[in-house]
Amino acid sequence: MHLRQRSDIRASEITPEAVYRQRRNVIKMLGLGAAGLVAGCGSENAPSAAAEAPAAEPKALSVTRKGEYTLTDPPTSYKDATHYNNFYEFGTDKGDPARNSGRFRPTPWSVEIAGHAEVTGKYTLEDLLRPHALEERIYRHRCVEGWSMVIPWNGISLADLLKRFKPTAQAKYVAFTTVNRPSEMPGLRDAVLDWPYREGLRIDEAMHPLAFLATGLYGRELPNQNGAPLRLIVPWKYGFKGIKSIVKIEFVEVMPRTTWNIAAPREYGFYSNVNPDVDHPRWSQRTERRIAGDGLNLFGNRIGTRPFNGYADQVAGLYAGMDLRKYF
Ligand SMILES: Nc1nc2c(c(=O)[nH]1)N[C@H]1C(S)=C(S)[C@@H](COP(=O)(O)O)O[C@H]1N2
Ligand SMILES: [Mo]
């Protein structure tokens, strides 16, 4: 995505989606059901001959708490949220993560908690999650490339998890690392990024009540392509901060190095707060293509991008007094 010259509305990207939606409309008009869809290969991404068998339908989750963070924006379809992805460990095209992640094994899973905290160690995912009730949170999701979605995530508050480990005063930042499994992640063969994928937050950002760790979406476990079994969601920041398939969380004193910042420091800052006033050096961030609804918006709805992705009331105070053009 970011390394290749492309604007968000390239014809080659739009056309397959438009064709797909058009085909779906025709199928609906003709009153054909699922069988017609299968026969017509109804997907944005033409299936390649090498496509693997699709992973089993993700298990339903027992979501016990309705989150307080919900939206009235129409949600993105499950199909789009799970077939239009960025997860470069499985390839750089939007359809690659769904197509190439069938061999990835998210169970068993463990996460190492390290650094400046009173409690550290390696925990199974079950142990990490046990004390927490799963919530649903419907968040806006804005990719730095210029598209956005509205996704009902399931998971837990990041702050609630981090507090259990009692970070010390030296914990100024939190660093996250994605699993590195070349045998299950074919994209790791290409040195498009400095693997493993890494991200970070300032400790007060990580402790903000909006910061979330997702284990599912739409009431089901995360499909591999969305970052199974555990990924970060920071809804006021560009999507690349939302690191997937996390195996390490470390409390650190110095601002950690982050993957996209290493790849192109002029284009991707550490903060990466959604900001329509600060253009990406190669494109404007004023508007976004909202991928939502079903069938009606052939080319997606183009809407204005809002400061902090619409969460300014909640998070602007974290950056009081900072020059957001300098700290982009
Ligand atoms: N490990 C890892 N995490 C990642 C990425 C990636 O390539 N590798 N892509 C990021 C980007 S650019 C975005 S927009 C979101 C996409 O999340 P989604 O596919 O669930 O919408 O994941 C982020 N997390
Ligand atoms: Mo992104």
Tab-separated table of C-alpha atoms and ligand atoms in Angstrom:
chain	number	residue	atom	x	y	z
A	1	MET	CA	0.000	0.000	0.000
A	2	HIS	CA	2.024	2.931	1.231
A	3	LEU	CA	5.209	2.050	-0.594
A	4	ARG	CA	3.685	1.942	-4.007
A	5	GLN	CA	2.519	5.069	-5.723
A	6	ARG	CA	-1.232	4.884	-5.594
A	7	SER	CA	-4.087	7.120	-4.779
A	8	ASP	CA	-7.149	5.735	-3.109
A	9	ILE	CA	-9.387	6.045	-6.149
A	10	ARG	CA	-7.290	4.232	-8.717
A	11	ALA	CA	-9.516	2.761	-11.360
A	12	SER	CA	-7.981	-0.689	-10.990
A	13	GLU	CA	-8.919	-0.764	-7.335
A	14	ILE	CA	-12.426	0.575	-7.761
A	15	THR	CA	-13.438	-1.489	-10.739
A	16	PRO	CA	-13.435	-4.947	-9.207
A	17	GLU	CA	-15.429	-3.690	-6.234
A	18	ALA	CA	-17.910	-1.894	-8.473
A	19	VAL	CA	-18.254	-4.983	-10.623
A	20	TYR	CA	-18.742	-7.070	-7.527
A	21	ARG	CA	-21.442	-4.806	-6.145
A	22	GLN	CA	-23.128	-4.525	-9.495
A	23	ARG	CA	-23.139	-8.278	-9.834
A	24	ARG	CA	-24.612	-8.628	-6.387
A	25	ASN	CA	-27.348	-6.168	-7.279
A	26	VAL	CA	-28.130	-8.059	-10.445
A	27	ILE	CA	-28.212	-11.302	-8.502
A	28	LYS	CA	-30.573	-9.718	-5.991
A	29	MET	CA	-32.791	-8.350	-8.740
A	30	LEU	CA	-32.937	-11.729	-10.402
A	31	GLY	CA	-33.852	-13.247	-7.063
A	32	LEU	CA	-30.900	-15.603	-7.099
A	33	GLY	CA	-29.566	-16.733	-3.757
A	34	ALA	CA	-26.272	-17.960	-2.431
A	35	ALA	CA	-25.901	-20.538	-5.186
A	36	GLY	CA	-25.878	-17.808	-7.802
A	37	LEU	CA	-23.256	-15.903	-5.852
A	38	VAL	CA	-20.959	-18.891	-5.676
A	39	ALA	CA	-21.325	-19.602	-9.358
A	40	GLY	CA	-20.534	-15.972	-10.128
A	41	CYS	CA	-17.420	-15.873	-7.945
A	42	GLY	CA	-18.790	-12.883	-6.082
A	43	SER	CA	-15.653	-11.340	-4.691
A	44	GLU	CA	-13.692	-8.111	-5.061
A	45	ASN	CA	-10.638	-10.232	-5.536
A	46	ALA	CA	-10.587	-12.634	-8.390
A	47	PRO	CA	-9.730	-15.954	-6.755
A	48	SER	CA	-6.330	-17.146	-7.899
A	49	ALA	CA	-5.606	-20.712	-8.891
A	50	ALA	CA	-3.389	-20.980	-5.818
A	51	ALA	CA	-6.176	-19.980	-3.422
A	52	GLU	CA	-6.186	-22.111	-0.314
A	53	ALA	CA	-9.248	-23.728	1.180
A	54	PRO	CA	-11.095	-21.109	3.189
A	55	ALA	CA	-10.641	-21.282	6.946
A	56	ALA	CA	-13.524	-22.674	8.976
A	57	GLU	CA	-16.279	-20.259	9.992
A	58	PRO	CA	-14.984	-18.395	13.085
A	59	LYS	CA	-16.545	-19.453	16.398
A	60	ALA	CA	-19.209	-17.313	18.038
A	61	LEU	CA	-18.092	-15.378	21.122
A	62	SER	CA	-20.053	-14.805	24.299
A	63	VAL	CA	-20.114	-11.041	24.514
A	64	THR	CA	-21.432	-10.222	27.957
A	65	ARG	CA	-21.131	-6.454	28.041
A	66	LYS	CA	-22.538	-4.049	25.518
A	67	GLY	CA	-19.862	-1.395	25.221
A	68	GLU	CA	-20.685	2.230	25.817
A	69	TYR	CA	-18.802	3.154	22.655
A	70	THR	CA	-21.224	2.610	19.851
A	71	LEU	CA	-22.098	4.570	16.733
A	72	THR	CA	-25.097	5.156	14.563
A	73	ASP	CA	-23.042	5.095	11.311
A	74	PRO	CA	-24.091	2.106	9.183
A	75	PRO	CA	-21.591	-0.713	9.734
A	76	THR	CA	-19.374	-2.146	7.031
A	77	SER	CA	-20.494	-5.569	5.842
A	78	TYR	CA	-18.807	-8.591	7.404
A	79	LYS	CA	-17.677	-9.583	3.938
A	80	ASP	CA	-15.889	-6.293	3.287
A	81	ALA	CA	-14.373	-6.133	6.782
A	82	THR	CA	-12.895	-9.604	6.324
A	83	HIS	CA	-11.916	-9.471	2.624
A	84	TYR	CA	-10.475	-5.972	2.222
A	85	ASN	CA	-7.538	-6.061	4.610
A	86	ASN	CA	-4.030	-4.874	5.267
A	87	PHE	CA	-1.880	-7.582	6.829
A	88	TYR	CA	1.377	-7.546	4.893
A	89	GLU	CA	2.607	-10.753	6.536
A	90	PHE	CA	0.130	-12.435	4.160
A	91	GLY	CA	0.771	-10.260	1.111
A	92	THR	CA	0.299	-6.657	0.054
A	93	ASP	CA	-2.938	-6.828	-1.934
A	94	LYS	CA	-6.220	-6.237	-0.144
A	95	GLY	CA	-7.427	-9.789	-0.875
A	96	ASP	CA	-4.167	-11.493	0.116
A	97	PRO	CA	-4.793	-11.714	3.869
A	98	ALA	CA	-8.094	-13.591	3.417
A	99	ARG	CA	-6.623	-15.725	0.629
A	100	ASN	CA	-3.244	-16.574	2.162
A	101	SER	CA	-3.894	-16.907	5.907
A	102	GLY	CA	-5.570	-20.332	5.917
A	103	ARG	CA	-2.437	-22.031	7.235
A	104	PHE	CA	-1.995	-19.626	10.151
A	105	ARG	CA	-2.648	-21.219	13.582
A	106	PRO	CA	-3.878	-18.742	16.212
A	107	THR	CA	-4.282	-21.477	18.861
A	108	PRO	CA	-2.568	-22.177	21.179
A	109	TRP	CA	-1.391	-18.592	21.749
A	110	SER	CA	0.661	-16.856	24.397
A	111	VAL	CA	1.680	-13.261	24.972
A	112	GLU	CA	4.811	-12.076	26.738
A	113	ILE	CA	4.389	-9.097	29.082
A	114	ALA	CA	7.770	-7.475	29.674
A	115	GLY	CA	9.598	-4.340	30.750
A	116	HIS	CA	8.887	-1.779	33.443
A	117	ALA	CA	6.070	-3.391	35.415
A	118	GLU	CA	5.799	-5.141	38.757
A	119	VAL	CA	4.274	-8.211	37.148
A	120	THR	CA	5.735	-9.675	33.955
A	121	GLY	CA	5.894	-13.071	32.269
A	122	LYS	CA	4.484	-15.219	29.497
A	123	TYR	CA	0.724	-15.843	29.628
A	124	THR	CA	-1.612	-17.991	27.628
A	125	LEU	CA	-4.301	-15.978	25.866
A	126	GLU	CA	-6.919	-17.687	28.046
A	127	ASP	CA	-5.141	-16.552	31.224
A	128	LEU	CA	-4.801	-13.030	29.886
A	129	LEU	CA	-8.488	-12.743	29.049
A	130	ARG	CA	-10.050	-14.681	31.942
A	131	PRO	CA	-10.641	-11.762	34.359
A	132	HIS	CA	-12.292	-9.629	31.659
A	133	ALA	CA	-15.826	-9.563	30.278
A	134	LEU	CA	-15.898	-9.292	26.490
A	135	GLU	CA	-17.412	-6.046	25.236
A	136	GLU	CA	-18.740	-4.939	21.889
A	137	ARG	CA	-17.511	-1.586	20.585
A	138	ILE	CA	-18.548	-0.124	17.266
A	139	TYR	CA	-15.669	2.046	16.091
A	140	ARG	CA	-14.729	4.016	13.004
A	141	HIS	CA	-11.614	2.550	11.356
A	142	ARG	CA	-9.637	4.970	9.143
A	143	CYS	CA	-6.757	3.657	7.052
A	144	VAL	CA	-4.018	6.136	6.178
A	145	GLU	CA	-4.606	5.185	2.523
A	146	GLY	CA	-7.935	7.042	2.517
A	147	TRP	CA	-10.637	4.437	3.091
A	148	SER	CA	-12.644	3.817	6.218
A	149	MET	CA	-14.995	1.294	7.748
A	150	VAL	CA	-17.331	1.007	10.736
A	151	ILE	CA	-16.698	-2.233	12.589
A	152	PRO	CA	-18.311	-3.846	15.632
A	153	TRP	CA	-15.293	-5.205	17.484
A	154	ASN	CA	-15.371	-7.572	20.453
A	155	GLY	CA	-12.692	-7.508	23.086
A	156	ILE	CA	-11.453	-5.772	26.219
A	157	SER	CA	-10.208	-2.375	27.315
A	158	LEU	CA	-6.430	-2.155	26.834
A	159	ALA	CA	-6.107	-0.114	30.045
A	160	ASP	CA	-7.938	-2.770	32.082
A	161	LEU	CA	-5.445	-5.367	30.897
A	162	LEU	CA	-2.313	-3.227	31.322
A	163	LYS	CA	-3.218	-2.129	34.869
A	164	ARG	CA	-3.083	-5.727	36.085
A	165	PHE	CA	0.672	-5.739	35.454
A	166	LYS	CA	1.259	-2.587	37.527
A	167	PRO	CA	3.498	-0.553	35.214
A	168	THR	CA	6.135	1.465	37.103
A	169	ALA	CA	6.977	5.168	36.734
A	170	GLN	CA	9.601	4.268	34.113
A	171	ALA	CA	6.902	2.912	31.801
A	172	LYS	CA	6.530	5.917	29.488
A	173	TYR	CA	5.491	3.951	26.402
A	174	VAL	CA	4.028	0.565	25.502
A	175	ALA	CA	5.579	-1.416	22.625
A	176	PHE	CA	3.716	-4.182	20.762
A	177	THR	CA	5.115	-6.906	18.493
A	178	THR	CA	3.397	-9.184	15.951
A	179	VAL	CA	4.216	-12.884	15.716
A	180	ASN	CA	6.930	-13.830	13.218
A	181	ARG	CA	6.090	-17.179	11.582
A	182	PRO	CA	7.517	-17.453	8.076
A	183	SER	CA	6.120	-20.965	7.588
A	184	GLU	CA	2.547	-19.730	8.144
A	185	MET	CA	2.877	-16.170	6.831
A	186	PRO	CA	3.991	-16.191	3.192
A	187	GLY	CA	4.326	-12.394	3.039
A	188	LEU	CA	7.320	-12.528	5.389
A	189	ARG	CA	9.395	-13.817	2.471
A	190	ASP	CA	9.284	-10.316	1.000
A	191	ALA	CA	11.299	-7.661	2.771
A	192	VAL	CA	8.644	-4.993	2.161
A	193	LEU	CA	8.774	-4.088	5.863
A	194	ASP	CA	11.257	-4.602	8.693
A	195	TRP	CA	9.729	-7.709	10.296
A	196	PRO	CA	8.364	-8.432	12.802
A	197	TYR	CA	5.698	-5.710	12.643
A	198	ARG	CA	5.974	-3.396	15.650
A	199	GLU	CA	3.849	-0.589	17.028
A	200	GLY	CA	3.746	1.611	20.096
A	201	LEU	CA	1.700	4.055	22.146
A	202	ARG	CA	2.542	6.599	24.784
A	203	ILE	CA	1.446	5.190	28.149
A	204	ASP	CA	-1.368	7.738	28.566
A	205	GLU	CA	-2.670	6.863	25.092
A	206	ALA	CA	-2.554	3.181	25.977
A	207	MET	CA	-4.436	3.883	29.221
A	208	HIS	CA	-7.151	5.900	27.468
A	209	PRO	CA	-10.552	4.190	27.785
A	210	LEU	CA	-11.049	4.130	23.989
A	211	ALA	CA	-7.932	2.000	23.374
A	212	PHE	CA	-9.069	-1.572	22.826
A	213	LEU	CA	-7.734	-5.095	22.377
A	214	ALA	CA	-9.945	-7.041	19.990
A	215	THR	CA	-10.421	-10.791	19.989
A	216	GLY	CA	-13.377	-10.734	17.621
A	217	LEU	CA	-15.602	-8.809	15.297
A	218	TYR	CA	-19.342	-9.104	14.597
A	219	GLY	CA	-19.685	-11.422	17.597
A	220	ARG	CA	-17.270	-14.011	16.188
A	221	GLU	CA	-13.620	-14.763	16.832
A	222	LEU	CA	-11.213	-12.737	14.697
A	223	PRO	CA	-10.557	-14.374	11.349
A	224	ASN	CA	-6.822	-14.773	10.713
A	225	GLN	CA	-6.825	-11.935	8.198
A	226	ASN	CA	-8.100	-9.489	10.832
A	227	GLY	CA	-5.322	-10.277	13.321
A	228	ALA	CA	-6.299	-13.439	15.184
A	229	PRO	CA	-6.271	-14.044	18.013
A	230	LEU	CA	-5.511	-10.619	19.517
A	231	ARG	CA	-5.025	-7.199	17.922
A	232	LEU	CA	-4.939	-3.566	18.927
A	233	ILE	CA	-7.594	-0.982	18.017
A	234	VAL	CA	-6.863	2.727	18.543
A	235	PRO	CA	-9.838	4.363	16.821
A	236	TRP	CA	-8.521	7.959	16.780
A	237	LYS	CA	-5.335	6.920	14.953
A	238	TYR	CA	-4.671	5.647	11.444
A	239	GLY	CA	-5.312	1.946	11.039
A	240	PHE	CA	-1.662	0.882	10.898
A	241	LYS	CA	-1.368	1.571	14.632
A	242	GLY	CA	-3.779	-1.362	15.086
A	243	ILE	CA	-1.118	-4.061	15.205
A	244	LYS	CA	-2.355	-7.614	14.592
A	245	SER	CA	-1.588	-11.046	16.068
A	246	ILE	CA	0.237	-9.629	19.095
A	247	VAL	CA	2.798	-11.821	20.903
A	248	LYS	CA	4.598	-9.237	23.031
A	249	ILE	CA	3.595	-6.192	25.062
A	250	GLU	CA	6.492	-4.320	26.643
A	251	PHE	CA	6.529	-1.322	28.978
A	252	VAL	CA	9.459	0.858	27.883
A	253	GLU	CA	11.024	4.150	28.870
A	254	VAL	CA	12.038	5.417	25.426
A	255	MET	CA	9.692	5.948	22.453
A	256	PRO	CA	9.745	2.592	20.647
A	257	ARG	CA	10.589	2.213	16.970
A	258	THR	CA	7.550	1.419	14.869
A	259	THR	CA	7.368	-0.423	11.567
A	260	TRP	CA	5.876	2.223	9.276
A	261	ASN	CA	7.985	4.952	10.829
A	262	ILE	CA	11.097	2.908	10.079
A	263	ALA	CA	9.884	2.307	6.504
A	264	ALA	CA	9.074	5.944	5.696
A	265	PRO	CA	9.611	8.399	8.567
A	266	ARG	CA	8.467	11.428	6.597
A	267	GLU	CA	5.151	9.743	5.816
A	268	TYR	CA	4.289	7.935	9.051
A	269	GLY	CA	4.945	9.549	12.409
A	270	PHE	CA	4.829	7.881	15.788
A	271	TYR	CA	1.554	9.536	16.763
A	272	SER	CA	-0.387	9.058	13.521
A	273	ASN	CA	-3.508	10.670	14.865
A	274	VAL	CA	-6.136	11.006	12.152
A	275	ASN	CA	-5.800	14.619	11.007
A	276	PRO	CA	-7.477	16.094	7.912
A	277	ASP	CA	-5.204	19.181	8.198
A	278	VAL	CA	-1.974	17.247	7.762
A	279	ASP	CA	-1.663	15.718	4.307
A	280	HIS	CA	0.269	12.577	3.661
A	281	PRO	CA	3.229	13.755	1.516
A	282	ARG	CA	1.712	11.892	-1.437
A	283	TRP	CA	-2.017	12.523	-0.951
A	284	SER	CA	-4.588	14.574	0.919
A	285	GLN	CA	-6.184	13.306	4.118
A	286	ARG	CA	-9.197	15.646	3.851
A	287	THR	CA	-11.683	12.985	2.807
A	288	GLU	CA	-12.165	9.240	2.999
A	289	ARG	CA	-14.009	6.551	1.071
A	290	ARG	CA	-16.407	4.969	3.539
A	291	ILE	CA	-16.817	1.278	2.832
A	292	ALA	CA	-20.185	0.580	4.423
A	293	GLY	CA	-23.737	-0.356	3.663
A	294	ASP	CA	-24.628	-2.979	1.140
A	295	GLY	CA	-24.839	-2.733	-2.592
A	296	LEU	CA	-26.062	0.851	-2.790
A	297	ASN	CA	-22.799	2.766	-2.898
A	298	LEU	CA	-21.109	1.636	-6.080
A	299	PHE	CA	-18.041	3.767	-5.539
A	300	GLY	CA	-18.234	4.039	-1.776
A	301	ASN	CA	-19.353	7.193	-0.040
A	302	ARG	CA	-16.771	9.936	-0.016
A	303	ILE	CA	-17.047	11.787	3.280
A	304	GLY	CA	-15.020	14.345	5.190
A	305	THR	CA	-12.331	13.063	7.541
A	306	ARG	CA	-12.653	14.446	11.056
A	307	PRO	CA	-9.879	15.372	13.507
A	308	PHE	CA	-8.973	12.351	15.616
A	309	ASN	CA	-11.360	10.360	13.408
A	310	GLY	CA	-14.338	11.942	15.176
A	311	TYR	CA	-13.062	11.175	18.698
A	312	ALA	CA	-11.646	14.653	19.429
A	313	ASP	CA	-13.966	15.250	22.388
A	314	GLN	CA	-12.519	12.207	24.116
A	315	VAL	CA	-8.829	12.349	23.154
A	316	ALA	CA	-7.762	15.874	22.093
A	317	GLY	CA	-6.719	16.581	25.696
A	318	LEU	CA	-3.963	13.956	25.423
A	319	TYR	CA	-2.172	16.281	22.979
A	320	ALA	CA	-2.830	19.680	24.586
A	321	GLY	CA	-0.006	22.088	23.764
A	322	MET	CA	1.557	19.813	21.131
A	323	ASP	CA	2.108	20.994	17.554
A	324	LEU	CA	0.232	18.278	15.673
A	325	ARG	CA	1.955	19.174	12.394
A	326	LYS	CA	5.310	18.424	13.941
A	327	TYR	CA	4.098	15.420	15.939
A	328	PHE	CA	2.086	13.820	13.134
B	1	LIG	N1	1.012	-7.127	11.912
B	1	LIG	C1	0.364	-6.252	11.134
B	1	LIG	N2	-0.586	-5.472	11.663
B	1	LIG	C2	-1.261	-4.584	10.883
B	1	LIG	C3	-0.953	-4.439	9.514
B	1	LIG	C4	0.060	-5.290	8.965
B	1	LIG	O1	0.388	-5.247	7.773
B	1	LIG	N3	0.679	-6.192	9.806
B	1	LIG	N4	-1.633	-3.503	8.748
B	1	LIG	C5	-2.206	-2.344	9.468
B	1	LIG	C6	-3.059	-1.500	8.633
B	1	LIG	S1	-2.279	-0.500	7.500
B	1	LIG	C7	-4.412	-1.425	8.814
B	1	LIG	S2	-5.367	-0.301	7.951
B	1	LIG	C8	-5.117	-2.365	9.715
B	1	LIG	C9	-6.152	-3.124	8.916
B	1	LIG	O2	-6.977	-3.897	9.765
B	1	LIG	P1	-8.169	-4.744	9.101
B	1	LIG	O3	-7.606	-5.537	7.977
B	1	LIG	O4	-8.716	-5.599	10.193
B	1	LIG	O5	-9.180	-3.743	8.603
B	1	LIG	O6	-4.240	-3.309	10.313
B	1	LIG	C10	-2.972	-2.796	10.712
B	1	LIG	N5	-2.241	-3.819	11.450
B	2	MO	MO	-3.868	1.159	6.920
